[in-house]
Structures are given as structure tokens and as C-alpha cells.
PDB file of C-alpha atoms in Angstrom:
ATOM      1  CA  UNK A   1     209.553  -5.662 175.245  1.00 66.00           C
ATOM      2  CA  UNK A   2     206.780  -6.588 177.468  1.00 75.00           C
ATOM      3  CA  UNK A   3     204.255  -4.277 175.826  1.00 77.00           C
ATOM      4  CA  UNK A   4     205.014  -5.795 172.649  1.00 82.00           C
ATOM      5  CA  UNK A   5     205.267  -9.506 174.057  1.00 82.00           C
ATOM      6  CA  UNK A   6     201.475  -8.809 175.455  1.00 83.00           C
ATOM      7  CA  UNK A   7     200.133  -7.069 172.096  1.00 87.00           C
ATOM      8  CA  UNK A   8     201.023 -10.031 170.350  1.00 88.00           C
ATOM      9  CA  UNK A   9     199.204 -12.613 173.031  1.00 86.00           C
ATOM     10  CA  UNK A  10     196.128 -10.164 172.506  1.00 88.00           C
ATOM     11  CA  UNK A  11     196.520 -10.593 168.896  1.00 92.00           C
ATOM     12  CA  UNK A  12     197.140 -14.248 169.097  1.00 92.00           C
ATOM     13  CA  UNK A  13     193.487 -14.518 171.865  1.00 92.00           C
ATOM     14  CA  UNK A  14     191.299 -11.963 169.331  1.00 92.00           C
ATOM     15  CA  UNK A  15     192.781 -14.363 166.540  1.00 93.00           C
ATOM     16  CA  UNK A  16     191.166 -17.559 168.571  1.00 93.00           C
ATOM     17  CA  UNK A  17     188.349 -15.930 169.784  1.00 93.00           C
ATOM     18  CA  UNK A  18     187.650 -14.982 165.778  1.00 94.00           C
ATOM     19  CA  UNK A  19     188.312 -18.458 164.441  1.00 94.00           C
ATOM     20  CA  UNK A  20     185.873 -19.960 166.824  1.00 92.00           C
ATOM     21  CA  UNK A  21     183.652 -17.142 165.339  1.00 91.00           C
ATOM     22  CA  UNK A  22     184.070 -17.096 162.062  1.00 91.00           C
ATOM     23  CA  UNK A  23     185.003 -21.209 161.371  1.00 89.00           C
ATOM     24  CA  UNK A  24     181.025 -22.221 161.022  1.00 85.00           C
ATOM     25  CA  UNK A  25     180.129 -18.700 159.773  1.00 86.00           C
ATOM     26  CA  UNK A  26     182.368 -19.298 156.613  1.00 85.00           C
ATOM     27  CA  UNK A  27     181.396 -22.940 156.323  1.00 81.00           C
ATOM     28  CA  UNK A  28     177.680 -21.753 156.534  1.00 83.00           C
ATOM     29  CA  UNK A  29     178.533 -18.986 154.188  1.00 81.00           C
ATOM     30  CA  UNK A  30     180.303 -20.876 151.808  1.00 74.00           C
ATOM     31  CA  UNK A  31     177.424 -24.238 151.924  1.00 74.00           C
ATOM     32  CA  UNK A  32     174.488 -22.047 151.709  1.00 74.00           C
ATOM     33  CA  UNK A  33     175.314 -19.168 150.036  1.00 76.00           C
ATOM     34  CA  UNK A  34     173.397 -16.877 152.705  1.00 78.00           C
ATOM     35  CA  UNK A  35     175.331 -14.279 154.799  1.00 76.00           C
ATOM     36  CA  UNK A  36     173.854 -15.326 158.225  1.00 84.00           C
ATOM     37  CA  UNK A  37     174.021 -12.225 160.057  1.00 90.00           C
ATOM     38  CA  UNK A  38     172.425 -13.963 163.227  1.00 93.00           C
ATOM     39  CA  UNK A  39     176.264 -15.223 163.623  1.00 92.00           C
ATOM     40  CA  UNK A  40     177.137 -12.536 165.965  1.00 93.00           C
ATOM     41  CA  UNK A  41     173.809 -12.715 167.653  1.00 95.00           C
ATOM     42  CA  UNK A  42     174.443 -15.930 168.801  1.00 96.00           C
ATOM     43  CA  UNK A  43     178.012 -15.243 169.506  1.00 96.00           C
ATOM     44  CA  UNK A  44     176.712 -13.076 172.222  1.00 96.00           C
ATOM     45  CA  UNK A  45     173.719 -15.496 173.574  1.00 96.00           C
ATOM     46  CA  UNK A  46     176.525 -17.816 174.200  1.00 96.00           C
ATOM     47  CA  UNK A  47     178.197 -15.168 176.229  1.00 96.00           C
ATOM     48  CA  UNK A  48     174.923 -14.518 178.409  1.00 97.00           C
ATOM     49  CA  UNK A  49     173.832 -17.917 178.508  1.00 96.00           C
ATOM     50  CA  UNK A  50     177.292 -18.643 180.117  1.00 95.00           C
ATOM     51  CA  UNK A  51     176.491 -16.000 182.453  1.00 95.00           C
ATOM     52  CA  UNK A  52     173.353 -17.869 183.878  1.00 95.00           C
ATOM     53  CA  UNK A  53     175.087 -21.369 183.683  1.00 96.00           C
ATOM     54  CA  UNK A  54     178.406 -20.334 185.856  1.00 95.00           C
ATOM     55  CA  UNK A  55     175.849 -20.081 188.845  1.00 93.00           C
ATOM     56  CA  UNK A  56     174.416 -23.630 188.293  1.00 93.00           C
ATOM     57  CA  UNK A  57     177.567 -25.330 186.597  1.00 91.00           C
ATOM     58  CA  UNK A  58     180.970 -23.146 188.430  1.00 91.00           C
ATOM     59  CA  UNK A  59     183.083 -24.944 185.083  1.00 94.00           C
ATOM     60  CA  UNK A  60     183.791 -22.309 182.367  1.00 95.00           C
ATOM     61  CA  UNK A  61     184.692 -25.621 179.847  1.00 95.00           C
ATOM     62  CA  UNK A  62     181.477 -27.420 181.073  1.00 96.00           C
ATOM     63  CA  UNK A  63     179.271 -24.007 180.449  1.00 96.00           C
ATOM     64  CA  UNK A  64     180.731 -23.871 177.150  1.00 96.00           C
ATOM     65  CA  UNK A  65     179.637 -27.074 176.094  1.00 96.00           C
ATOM     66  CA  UNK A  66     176.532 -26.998 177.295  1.00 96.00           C
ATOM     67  CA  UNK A  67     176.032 -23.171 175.994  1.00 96.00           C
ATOM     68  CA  UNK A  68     177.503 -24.018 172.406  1.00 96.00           C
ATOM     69  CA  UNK A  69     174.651 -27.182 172.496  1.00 97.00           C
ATOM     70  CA  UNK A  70     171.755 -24.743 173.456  1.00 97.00           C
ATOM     71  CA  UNK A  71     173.057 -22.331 171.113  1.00 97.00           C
ATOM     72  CA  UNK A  72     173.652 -24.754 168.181  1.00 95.00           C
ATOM     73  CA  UNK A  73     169.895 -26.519 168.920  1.00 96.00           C
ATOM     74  CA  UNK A  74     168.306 -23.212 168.284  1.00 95.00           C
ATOM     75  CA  UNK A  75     170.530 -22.167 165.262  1.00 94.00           C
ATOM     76  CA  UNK A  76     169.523 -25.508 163.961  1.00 92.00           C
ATOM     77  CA  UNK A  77     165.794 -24.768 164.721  1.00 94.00           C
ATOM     78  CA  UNK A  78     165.689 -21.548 162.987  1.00 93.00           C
ATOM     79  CA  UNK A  79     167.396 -22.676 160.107  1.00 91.00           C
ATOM     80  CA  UNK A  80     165.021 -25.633 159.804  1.00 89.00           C
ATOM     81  CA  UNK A  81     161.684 -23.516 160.834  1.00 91.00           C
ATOM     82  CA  UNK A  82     162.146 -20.343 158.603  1.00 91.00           C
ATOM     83  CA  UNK A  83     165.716 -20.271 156.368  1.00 88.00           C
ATOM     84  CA  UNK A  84     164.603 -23.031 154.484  1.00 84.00           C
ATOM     85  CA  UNK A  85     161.140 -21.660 153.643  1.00 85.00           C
ATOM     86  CA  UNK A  86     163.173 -18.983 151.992  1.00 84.00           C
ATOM     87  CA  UNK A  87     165.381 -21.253 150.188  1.00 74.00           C
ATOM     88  CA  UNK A  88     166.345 -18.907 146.414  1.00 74.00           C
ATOM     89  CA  UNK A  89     164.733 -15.853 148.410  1.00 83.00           C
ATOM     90  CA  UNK A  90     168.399 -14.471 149.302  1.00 81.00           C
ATOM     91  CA  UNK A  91     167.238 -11.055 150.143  1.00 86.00           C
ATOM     92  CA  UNK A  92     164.733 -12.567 152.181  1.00 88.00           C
ATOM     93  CA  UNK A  93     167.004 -14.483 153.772  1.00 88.00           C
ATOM     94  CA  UNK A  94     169.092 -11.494 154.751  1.00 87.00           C
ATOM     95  CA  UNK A  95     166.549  -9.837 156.400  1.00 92.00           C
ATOM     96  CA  UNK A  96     165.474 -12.736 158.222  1.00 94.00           C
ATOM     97  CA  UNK A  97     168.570 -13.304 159.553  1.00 93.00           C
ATOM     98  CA  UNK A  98     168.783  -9.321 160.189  1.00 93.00           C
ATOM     99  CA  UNK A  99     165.867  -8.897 161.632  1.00 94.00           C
ATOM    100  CA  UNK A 100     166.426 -12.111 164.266  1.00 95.00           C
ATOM    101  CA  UNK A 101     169.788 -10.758 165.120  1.00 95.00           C
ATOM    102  CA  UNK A 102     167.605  -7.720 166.552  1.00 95.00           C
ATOM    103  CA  UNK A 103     165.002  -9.523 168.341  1.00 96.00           C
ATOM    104  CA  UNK A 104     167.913 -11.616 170.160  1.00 95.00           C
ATOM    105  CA  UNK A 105     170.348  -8.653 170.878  1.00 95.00           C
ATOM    106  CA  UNK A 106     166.670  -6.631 172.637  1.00 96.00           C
ATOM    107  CA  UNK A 107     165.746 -10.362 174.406  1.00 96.00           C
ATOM    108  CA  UNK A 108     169.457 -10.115 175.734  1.00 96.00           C
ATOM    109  CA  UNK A 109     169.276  -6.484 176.968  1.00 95.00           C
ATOM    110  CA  UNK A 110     165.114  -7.501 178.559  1.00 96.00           C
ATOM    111  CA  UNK A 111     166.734 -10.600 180.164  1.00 96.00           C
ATOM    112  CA  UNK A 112     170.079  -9.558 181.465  1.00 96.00           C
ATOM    113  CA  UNK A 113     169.798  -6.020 181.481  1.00 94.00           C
ATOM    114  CA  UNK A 114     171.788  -3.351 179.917  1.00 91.00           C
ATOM    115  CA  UNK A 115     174.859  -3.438 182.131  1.00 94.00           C
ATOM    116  CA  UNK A 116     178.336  -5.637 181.289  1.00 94.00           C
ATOM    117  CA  UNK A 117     178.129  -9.227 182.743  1.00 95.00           C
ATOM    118  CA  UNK A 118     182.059 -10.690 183.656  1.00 92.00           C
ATOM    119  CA  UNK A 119     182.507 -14.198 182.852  1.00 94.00           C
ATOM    120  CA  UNK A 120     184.942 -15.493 185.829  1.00 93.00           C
ATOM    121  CA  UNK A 121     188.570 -16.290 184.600  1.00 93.00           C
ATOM    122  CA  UNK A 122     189.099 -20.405 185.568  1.00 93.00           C
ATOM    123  CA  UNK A 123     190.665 -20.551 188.802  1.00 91.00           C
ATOM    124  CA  UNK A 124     193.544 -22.626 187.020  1.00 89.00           C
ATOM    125  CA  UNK A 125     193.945 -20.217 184.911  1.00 90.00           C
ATOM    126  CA  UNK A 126     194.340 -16.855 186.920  1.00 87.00           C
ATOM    127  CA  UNK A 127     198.313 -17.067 187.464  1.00 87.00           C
ATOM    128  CA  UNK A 128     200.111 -15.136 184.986  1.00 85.00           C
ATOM    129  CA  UNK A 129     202.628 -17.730 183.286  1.00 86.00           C
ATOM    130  CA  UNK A 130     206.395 -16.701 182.920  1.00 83.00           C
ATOM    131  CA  UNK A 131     208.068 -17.275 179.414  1.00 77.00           C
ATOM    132  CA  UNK A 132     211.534 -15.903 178.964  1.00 72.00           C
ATOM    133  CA  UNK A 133     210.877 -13.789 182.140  1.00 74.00           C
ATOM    134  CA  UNK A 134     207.809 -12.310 180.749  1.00 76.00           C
ATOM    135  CA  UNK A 135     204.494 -12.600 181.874  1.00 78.00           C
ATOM    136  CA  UNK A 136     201.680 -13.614 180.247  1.00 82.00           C
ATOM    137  CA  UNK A 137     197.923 -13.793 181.203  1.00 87.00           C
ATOM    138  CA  UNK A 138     197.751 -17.847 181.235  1.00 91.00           C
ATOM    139  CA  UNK A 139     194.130 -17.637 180.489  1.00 93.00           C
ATOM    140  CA  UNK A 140     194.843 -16.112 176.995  1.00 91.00           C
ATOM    141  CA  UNK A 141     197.333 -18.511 176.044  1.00 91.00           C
ATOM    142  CA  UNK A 142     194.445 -21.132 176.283  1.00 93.00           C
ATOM    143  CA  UNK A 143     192.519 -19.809 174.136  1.00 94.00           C
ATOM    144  CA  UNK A 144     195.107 -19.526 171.665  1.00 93.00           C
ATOM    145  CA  UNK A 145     195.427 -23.804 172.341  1.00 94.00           C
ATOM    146  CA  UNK A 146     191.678 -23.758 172.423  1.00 95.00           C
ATOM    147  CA  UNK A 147     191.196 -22.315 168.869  1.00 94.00           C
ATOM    148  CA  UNK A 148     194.064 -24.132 167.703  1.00 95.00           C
ATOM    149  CA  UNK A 149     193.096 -27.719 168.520  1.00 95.00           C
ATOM    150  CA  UNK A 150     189.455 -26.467 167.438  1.00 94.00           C
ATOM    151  CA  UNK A 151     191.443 -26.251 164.065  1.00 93.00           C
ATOM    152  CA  UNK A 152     192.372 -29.359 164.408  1.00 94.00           C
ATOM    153  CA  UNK A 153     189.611 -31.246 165.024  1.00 93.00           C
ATOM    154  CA  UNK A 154     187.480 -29.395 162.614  1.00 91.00           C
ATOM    155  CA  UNK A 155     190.257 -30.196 159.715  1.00 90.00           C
ATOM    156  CA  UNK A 156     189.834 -34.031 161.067  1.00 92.00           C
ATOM    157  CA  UNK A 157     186.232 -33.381 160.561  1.00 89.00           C
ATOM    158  CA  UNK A 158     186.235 -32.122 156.479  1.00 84.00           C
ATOM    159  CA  UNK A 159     188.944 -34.218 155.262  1.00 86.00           C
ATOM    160  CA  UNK A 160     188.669 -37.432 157.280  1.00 88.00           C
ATOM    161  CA  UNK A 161     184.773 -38.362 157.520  1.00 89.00           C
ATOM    162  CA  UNK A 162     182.044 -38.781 155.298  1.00 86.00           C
ATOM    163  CA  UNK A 163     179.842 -35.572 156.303  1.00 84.00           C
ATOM    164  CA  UNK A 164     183.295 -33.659 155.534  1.00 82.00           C
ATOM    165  CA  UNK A 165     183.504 -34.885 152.061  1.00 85.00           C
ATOM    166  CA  UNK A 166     179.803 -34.248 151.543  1.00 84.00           C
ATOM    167  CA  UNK A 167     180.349 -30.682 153.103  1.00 79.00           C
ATOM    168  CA  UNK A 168     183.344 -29.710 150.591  1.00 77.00           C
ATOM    169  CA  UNK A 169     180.968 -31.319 147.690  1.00 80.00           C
ATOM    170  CA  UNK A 170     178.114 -29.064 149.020  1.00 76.00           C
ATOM    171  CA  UNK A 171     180.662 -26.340 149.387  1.00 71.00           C
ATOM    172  CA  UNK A 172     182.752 -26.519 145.634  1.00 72.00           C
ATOM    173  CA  UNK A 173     179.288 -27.334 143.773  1.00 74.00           C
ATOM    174  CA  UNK A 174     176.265 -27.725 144.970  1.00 72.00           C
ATOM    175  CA  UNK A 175     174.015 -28.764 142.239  1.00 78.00           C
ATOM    176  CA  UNK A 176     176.250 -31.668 141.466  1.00 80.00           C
ATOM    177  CA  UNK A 177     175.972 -32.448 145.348  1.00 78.00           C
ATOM    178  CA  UNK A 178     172.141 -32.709 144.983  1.00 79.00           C
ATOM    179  CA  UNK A 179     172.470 -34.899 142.013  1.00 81.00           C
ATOM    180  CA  UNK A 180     174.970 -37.407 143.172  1.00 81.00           C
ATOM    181  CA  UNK A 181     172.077 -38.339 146.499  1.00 81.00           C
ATOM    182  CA  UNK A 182     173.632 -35.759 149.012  1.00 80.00           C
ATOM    183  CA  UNK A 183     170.634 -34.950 151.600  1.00 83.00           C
ATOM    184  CA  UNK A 184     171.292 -31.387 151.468  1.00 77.00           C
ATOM    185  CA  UNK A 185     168.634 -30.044 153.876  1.00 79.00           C
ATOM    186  CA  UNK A 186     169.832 -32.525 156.170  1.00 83.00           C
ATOM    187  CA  UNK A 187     173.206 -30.909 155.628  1.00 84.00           C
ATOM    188  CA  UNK A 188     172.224 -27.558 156.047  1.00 83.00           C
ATOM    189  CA  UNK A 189     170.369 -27.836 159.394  1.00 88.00           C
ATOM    190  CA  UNK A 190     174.006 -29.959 160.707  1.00 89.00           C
ATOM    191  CA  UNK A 191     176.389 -27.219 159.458  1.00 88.00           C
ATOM    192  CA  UNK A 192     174.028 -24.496 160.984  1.00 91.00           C
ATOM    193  CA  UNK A 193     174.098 -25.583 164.047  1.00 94.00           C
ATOM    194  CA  UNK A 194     177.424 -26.618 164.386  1.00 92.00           C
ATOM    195  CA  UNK A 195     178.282 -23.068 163.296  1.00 92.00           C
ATOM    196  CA  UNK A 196     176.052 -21.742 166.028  1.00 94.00           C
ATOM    197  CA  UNK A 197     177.268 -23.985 168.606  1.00 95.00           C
ATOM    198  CA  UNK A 198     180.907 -22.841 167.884  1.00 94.00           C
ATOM    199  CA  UNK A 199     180.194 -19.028 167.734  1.00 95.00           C
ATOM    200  CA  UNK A 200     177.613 -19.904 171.435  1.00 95.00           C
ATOM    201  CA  UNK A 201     180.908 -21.853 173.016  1.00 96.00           C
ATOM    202  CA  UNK A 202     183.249 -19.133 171.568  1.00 95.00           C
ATOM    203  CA  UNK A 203     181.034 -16.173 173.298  1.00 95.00           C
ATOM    204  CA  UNK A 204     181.328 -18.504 176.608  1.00 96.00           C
ATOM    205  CA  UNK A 205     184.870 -19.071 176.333  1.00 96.00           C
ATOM    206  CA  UNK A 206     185.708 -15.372 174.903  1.00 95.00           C
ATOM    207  CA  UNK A 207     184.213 -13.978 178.108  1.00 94.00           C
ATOM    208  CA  UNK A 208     186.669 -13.408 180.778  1.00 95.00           C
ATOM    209  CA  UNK A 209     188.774 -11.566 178.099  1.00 93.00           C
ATOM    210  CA  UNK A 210     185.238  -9.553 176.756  1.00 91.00           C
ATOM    211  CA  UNK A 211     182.749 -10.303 178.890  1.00 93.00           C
ATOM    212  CA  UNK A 212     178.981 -10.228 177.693  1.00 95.00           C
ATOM    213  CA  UNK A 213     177.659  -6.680 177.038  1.00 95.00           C
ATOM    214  CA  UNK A 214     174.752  -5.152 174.944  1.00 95.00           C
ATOM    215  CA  UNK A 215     176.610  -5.022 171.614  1.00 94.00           C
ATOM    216  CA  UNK A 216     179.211  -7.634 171.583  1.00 95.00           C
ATOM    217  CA  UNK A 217     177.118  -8.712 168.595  1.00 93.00           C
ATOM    218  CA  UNK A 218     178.193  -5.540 166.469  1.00 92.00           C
ATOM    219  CA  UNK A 219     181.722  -5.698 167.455  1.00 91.00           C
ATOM    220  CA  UNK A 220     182.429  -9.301 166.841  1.00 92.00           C
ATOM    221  CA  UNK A 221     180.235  -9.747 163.461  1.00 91.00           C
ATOM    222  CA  UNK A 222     182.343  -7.039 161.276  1.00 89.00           C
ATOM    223  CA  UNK A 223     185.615  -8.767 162.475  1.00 90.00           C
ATOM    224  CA  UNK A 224     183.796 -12.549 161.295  1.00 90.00           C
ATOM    225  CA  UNK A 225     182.767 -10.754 158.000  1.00 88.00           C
ATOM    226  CA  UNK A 226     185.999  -9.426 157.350  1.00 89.00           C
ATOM    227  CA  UNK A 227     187.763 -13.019 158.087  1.00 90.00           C
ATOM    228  CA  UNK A 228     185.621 -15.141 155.647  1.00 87.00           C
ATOM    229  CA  UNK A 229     185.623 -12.540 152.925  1.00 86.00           C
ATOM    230  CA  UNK A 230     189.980 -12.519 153.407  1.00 87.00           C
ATOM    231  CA  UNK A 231     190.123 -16.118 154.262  1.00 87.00           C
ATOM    232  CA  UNK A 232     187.016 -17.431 151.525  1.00 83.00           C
ATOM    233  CA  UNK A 233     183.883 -18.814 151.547  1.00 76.00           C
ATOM    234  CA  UNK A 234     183.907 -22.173 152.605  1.00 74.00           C
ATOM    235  CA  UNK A 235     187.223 -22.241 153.626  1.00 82.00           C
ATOM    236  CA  UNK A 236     188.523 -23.770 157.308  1.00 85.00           C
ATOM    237  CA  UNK A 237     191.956 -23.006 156.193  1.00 88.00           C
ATOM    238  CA  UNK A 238     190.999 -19.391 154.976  1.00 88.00           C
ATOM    239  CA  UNK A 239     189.298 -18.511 158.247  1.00 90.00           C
ATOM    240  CA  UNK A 240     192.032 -20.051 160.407  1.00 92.00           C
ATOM    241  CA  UNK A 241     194.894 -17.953 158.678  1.00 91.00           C
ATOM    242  CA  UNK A 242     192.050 -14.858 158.132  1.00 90.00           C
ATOM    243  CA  UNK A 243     191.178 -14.589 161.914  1.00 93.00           C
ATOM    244  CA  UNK A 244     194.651 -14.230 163.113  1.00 93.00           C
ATOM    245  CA  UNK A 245     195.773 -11.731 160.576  1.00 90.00           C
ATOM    246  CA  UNK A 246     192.819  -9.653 161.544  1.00 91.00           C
ATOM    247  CA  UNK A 247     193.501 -10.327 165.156  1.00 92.00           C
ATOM    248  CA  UNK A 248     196.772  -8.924 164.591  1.00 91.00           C
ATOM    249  CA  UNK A 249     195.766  -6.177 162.635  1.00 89.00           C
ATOM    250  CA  UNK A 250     193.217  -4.981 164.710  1.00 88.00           C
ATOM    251  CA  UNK A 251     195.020  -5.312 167.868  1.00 89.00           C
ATOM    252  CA  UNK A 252     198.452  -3.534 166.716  1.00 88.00           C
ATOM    253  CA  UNK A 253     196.194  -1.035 164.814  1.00 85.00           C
ATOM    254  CA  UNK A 254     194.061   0.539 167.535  1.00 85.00           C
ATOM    255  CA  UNK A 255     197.319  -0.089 169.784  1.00 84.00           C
ATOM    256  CA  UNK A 256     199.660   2.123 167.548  1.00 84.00           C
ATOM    257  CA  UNK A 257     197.292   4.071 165.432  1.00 83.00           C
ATOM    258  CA  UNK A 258     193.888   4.163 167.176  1.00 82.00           C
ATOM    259  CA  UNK A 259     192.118   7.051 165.026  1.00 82.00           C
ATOM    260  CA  UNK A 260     193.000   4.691 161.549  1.00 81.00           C
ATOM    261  CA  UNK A 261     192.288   1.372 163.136  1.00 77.00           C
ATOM    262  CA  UNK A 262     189.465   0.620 160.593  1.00 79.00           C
ATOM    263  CA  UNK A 263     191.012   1.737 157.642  1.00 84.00           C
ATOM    264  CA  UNK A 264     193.822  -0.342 158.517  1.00 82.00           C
ATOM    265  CA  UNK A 265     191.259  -3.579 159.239  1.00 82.00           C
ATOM    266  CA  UNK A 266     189.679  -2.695 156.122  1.00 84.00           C
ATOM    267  CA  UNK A 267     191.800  -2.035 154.057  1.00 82.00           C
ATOM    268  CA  UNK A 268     192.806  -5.561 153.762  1.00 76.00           C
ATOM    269  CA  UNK A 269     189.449  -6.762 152.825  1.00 79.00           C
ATOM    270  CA  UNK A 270     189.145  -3.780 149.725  1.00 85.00           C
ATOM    271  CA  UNK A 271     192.327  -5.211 148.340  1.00 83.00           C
ATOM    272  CA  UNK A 272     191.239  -8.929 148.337  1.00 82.00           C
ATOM    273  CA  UNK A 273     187.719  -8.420 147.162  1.00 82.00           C
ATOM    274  CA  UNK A 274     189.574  -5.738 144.423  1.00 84.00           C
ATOM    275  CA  UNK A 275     192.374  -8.213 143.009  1.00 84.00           C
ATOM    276  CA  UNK A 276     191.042 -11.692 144.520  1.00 83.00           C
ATOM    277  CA  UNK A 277     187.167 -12.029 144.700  1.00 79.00           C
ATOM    278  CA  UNK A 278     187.844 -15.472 146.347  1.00 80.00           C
ATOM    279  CA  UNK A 279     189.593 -15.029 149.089  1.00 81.00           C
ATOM    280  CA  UNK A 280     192.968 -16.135 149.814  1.00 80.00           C
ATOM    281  CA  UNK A 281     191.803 -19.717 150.235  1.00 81.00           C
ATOM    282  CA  UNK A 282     188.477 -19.563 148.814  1.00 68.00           C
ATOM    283  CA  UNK A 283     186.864 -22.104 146.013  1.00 58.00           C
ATOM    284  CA  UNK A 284     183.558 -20.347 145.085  1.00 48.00           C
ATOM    285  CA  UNK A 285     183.234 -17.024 143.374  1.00 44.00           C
ATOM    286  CA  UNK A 286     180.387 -14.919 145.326  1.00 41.00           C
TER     287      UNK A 286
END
């Protein structure tokens, strides 16, 4: 019982850590039609820069702020600086976005090195926490809170305020958007970086379960692809339901059948795109 009771907490942590991942990579996805394959890239400068602020600022929620800022400021310069040069160029854009995912995974291993970096657990947080006399790692149950109020407050954000309305307009047509006096470039760079700062905060807060190692980029970023393309593009909803069915999959998979773990995370993904090119909750037909 135990075993299972902790599978399912892993699940229900991979799931947070993947919503806080994948949220601004759908929206991004979704707004600008470009797959932005910096996203795990930046996921993992979050995780380093957290690293190197721990030793100034000893507050895991306070590095993560500060980390998803720095990390969002420089998504927002690169989109502003070179993705919208190549606006229509969508190969271009691919490879740009490619190639920079390189360069910053190689500045990561010059800078930090090559070996794995732990990200200290809160002190609050270190105590196991007893639940029908089981115990569960406390720390992982905040993250599950974390990515759920996260949720929350980035539903507030799309259906409550005025850059969420012009974000679904961008999102469900975006040449109507243009026409009705929508600054899209200004929306762009916003939703960028706000994607970037939540995958830069979720590499911070995601490591004392992963910590920050040379290719936490190319683990995460399959995982975020495979959430937005079963959730759909654009969709908060899509990637909130998406992330913890492929934390549970993925999880329970390599748990119970590790040599057909990726057909089982895949498999998923061939069905949707096979009988619903959407998504479950998408709105626009890639």
C-alpha cells in the first residue's frame, strides 16, 4: 500500500512539475504558432540559476521568484531581439529556437560543470507528513499545491483580465486579433516571458525532487511536448489535465513496465494526434 500511496505522490509532483512546464509552453505554442524548443532550455537555467542564488538568497520560494524573473527577462529578450525578425519564417524559427537551446545547455555545462547540482529541500519541508498512517515526502505534496494554485491564478489571469481576453483572441484567431487593435508584438514578448519565467521558477522549484544536471533539458522537453499536443495548443485547461495524465503515465510506466515506458507515454499522444488533431481541449487545428 505504501509503494502504491508514494507512486501516486510521484505522479501527482511530475504532474506539477510538468504543468509549471508546459502551462506557458502551450500558451506560447498555441499564440504564436512556433514550437519553442528553448522551453526546456530554460527549464534547466532556472534549475542552475537557483543553484547560484541558494548561496546568496538561503529561500527556495524567494530563488524561484527571482530565477523565474531572470529567466522570463531573457525569454522576453530573445523573443523580442531575434523570433520576431523571423516572424512567417517557421522553419527558421525552429532552428533558432534549436540551435539556442544548444548554446544554453553547453553555457550550463562551461558554467556549472558537468556534474549534478542538488537544490536543498526547504527546511519546513523535510519532515515526511503522515496521512492515514502513511508517509509522504511533505516537500512533494507542495508542489502538487504549488502547481495547483499556479492553475489557479493563471485561469484568474485568461478569463478575468483584459490581457487574458486578448490572449484567447490571439490564441482562437489571430488575424481577427490584429484587426480589432490588439498590439500583438506587445503580446508576444508578455506571453514569452511569462512562459519562460514559469518553466525558470518550475526548474527552481522542481529541484530538490531532480536537481539540475547536464540534460534535464532533454528529459523535461519531450514530457512538455507530449502535454500540449494531448492537452492542445493554447489550452490552460488542456495542459493542466495533460501534465498529470502524463505524470501518471510515466511514473506507473517505468515503475511497472520500465523496458515499454515510452511506448506507453507515447502511445497516448499517436492516438490523439490520429483521431483528435486538437487535443483534448484544444481550439486551433495545427
Amino acid at each position: 500500500m505504501q509503494y502504491w500511496a508514494i507512486q501516486t505522490l510521484n505522479s501527482l509532483a511530475l504532474g506539477g512539475l510538468l504543468f509549471l512546464l508546459a502551462a506557458g509552453f502551450s500558451l506560447i505554442f498555441g499564440l504564436m504558432r512556433i514550437a519553442n524548443l528553448t522551453h526546456g532550455a530554460l527549464y534547466m537555467l532556472g534549475a542552475y540559476f537557483g543553484t547560484s542564488i541558494l548561496k546568496t538568497v538561503p529561500n527556495l520560494w524567494l530563488a524561484a521568484l527571482i530565477g523565474g524573473l531572470a529567466v522570463g527577462l531573457l525569454g522576453g529578450l530573445f523573443e523580442k531581439f531575434v523570433l520576431r525578425r523571423l516572424g512567417g519564417n517557421i522553419l527558421g524559427q525552429v532552428l533558432v529556437t534549436l540551435g539556442v537551446a544548444f548554446i544554453l545547455a553547453d553555457v550550463c555545462l562551461v558554467v556549472w560543470g558537468g556534474d549534478p547540482l542538488p537544490i536543498p529541500t526547504p527546511p519546513a519541508l523535510q519532515q515526511p507528513v503522515r496521512i492515514a498512517g502513511l508517509a509522504f515526502p511533505a516537500y512533494r505534496l507542495a508542489v502538487v499545491v504549488i502547481a495547483v494554485l499556479v492553475g489557479i491564478l493563471l485561469y484568474l489571469l485568461m478569463e478575468r483580465t483584459r490581457l487574458g481576453a486578448m490572449i484567447r483572441a490571439g490564441v482562437d484567431d489571430m488575424e481577427m486579433a490584429r484587426a480589432c487593435g490588439i498590439p500583438v508584438s506587445r503580446l508576444f514578448t508578455t506571453v514569452f516571458c511569462l512562459g519562460a519565467a514559469l518553466a525558470g521558477a518550475g526548474g527552481i522549484i522542481g529541484g530538490p525532487i531532480m536537481s539540475a544536471y547536464p540534460g534535464l533539458d532533454a528529459d523535461m522537453l519531450p514530457l512538455a511536448l507530449i502535454v500540449v499536443i494531448l492537452g492542445g495548443l493554447g489550452s490552460l485547461v488542456g495542459a493542466f489535465v495533460g501534465s498529470f495524465v502524463i505524470g501518471f503515465v510515466y511514473t506507473f510506466g517505468v515503475a511497472l513496465l520500465p523496458d515499454l515506458a515510452y511506448v506507453i507515454l507515447f502511445l497516448p499522444m499517436i492516438l490523439v494526434i490520429a483521431f483528435r488533431p486538437r487535443g483534448l481541449f484544444g481550439k486551433f487545428a495545427a
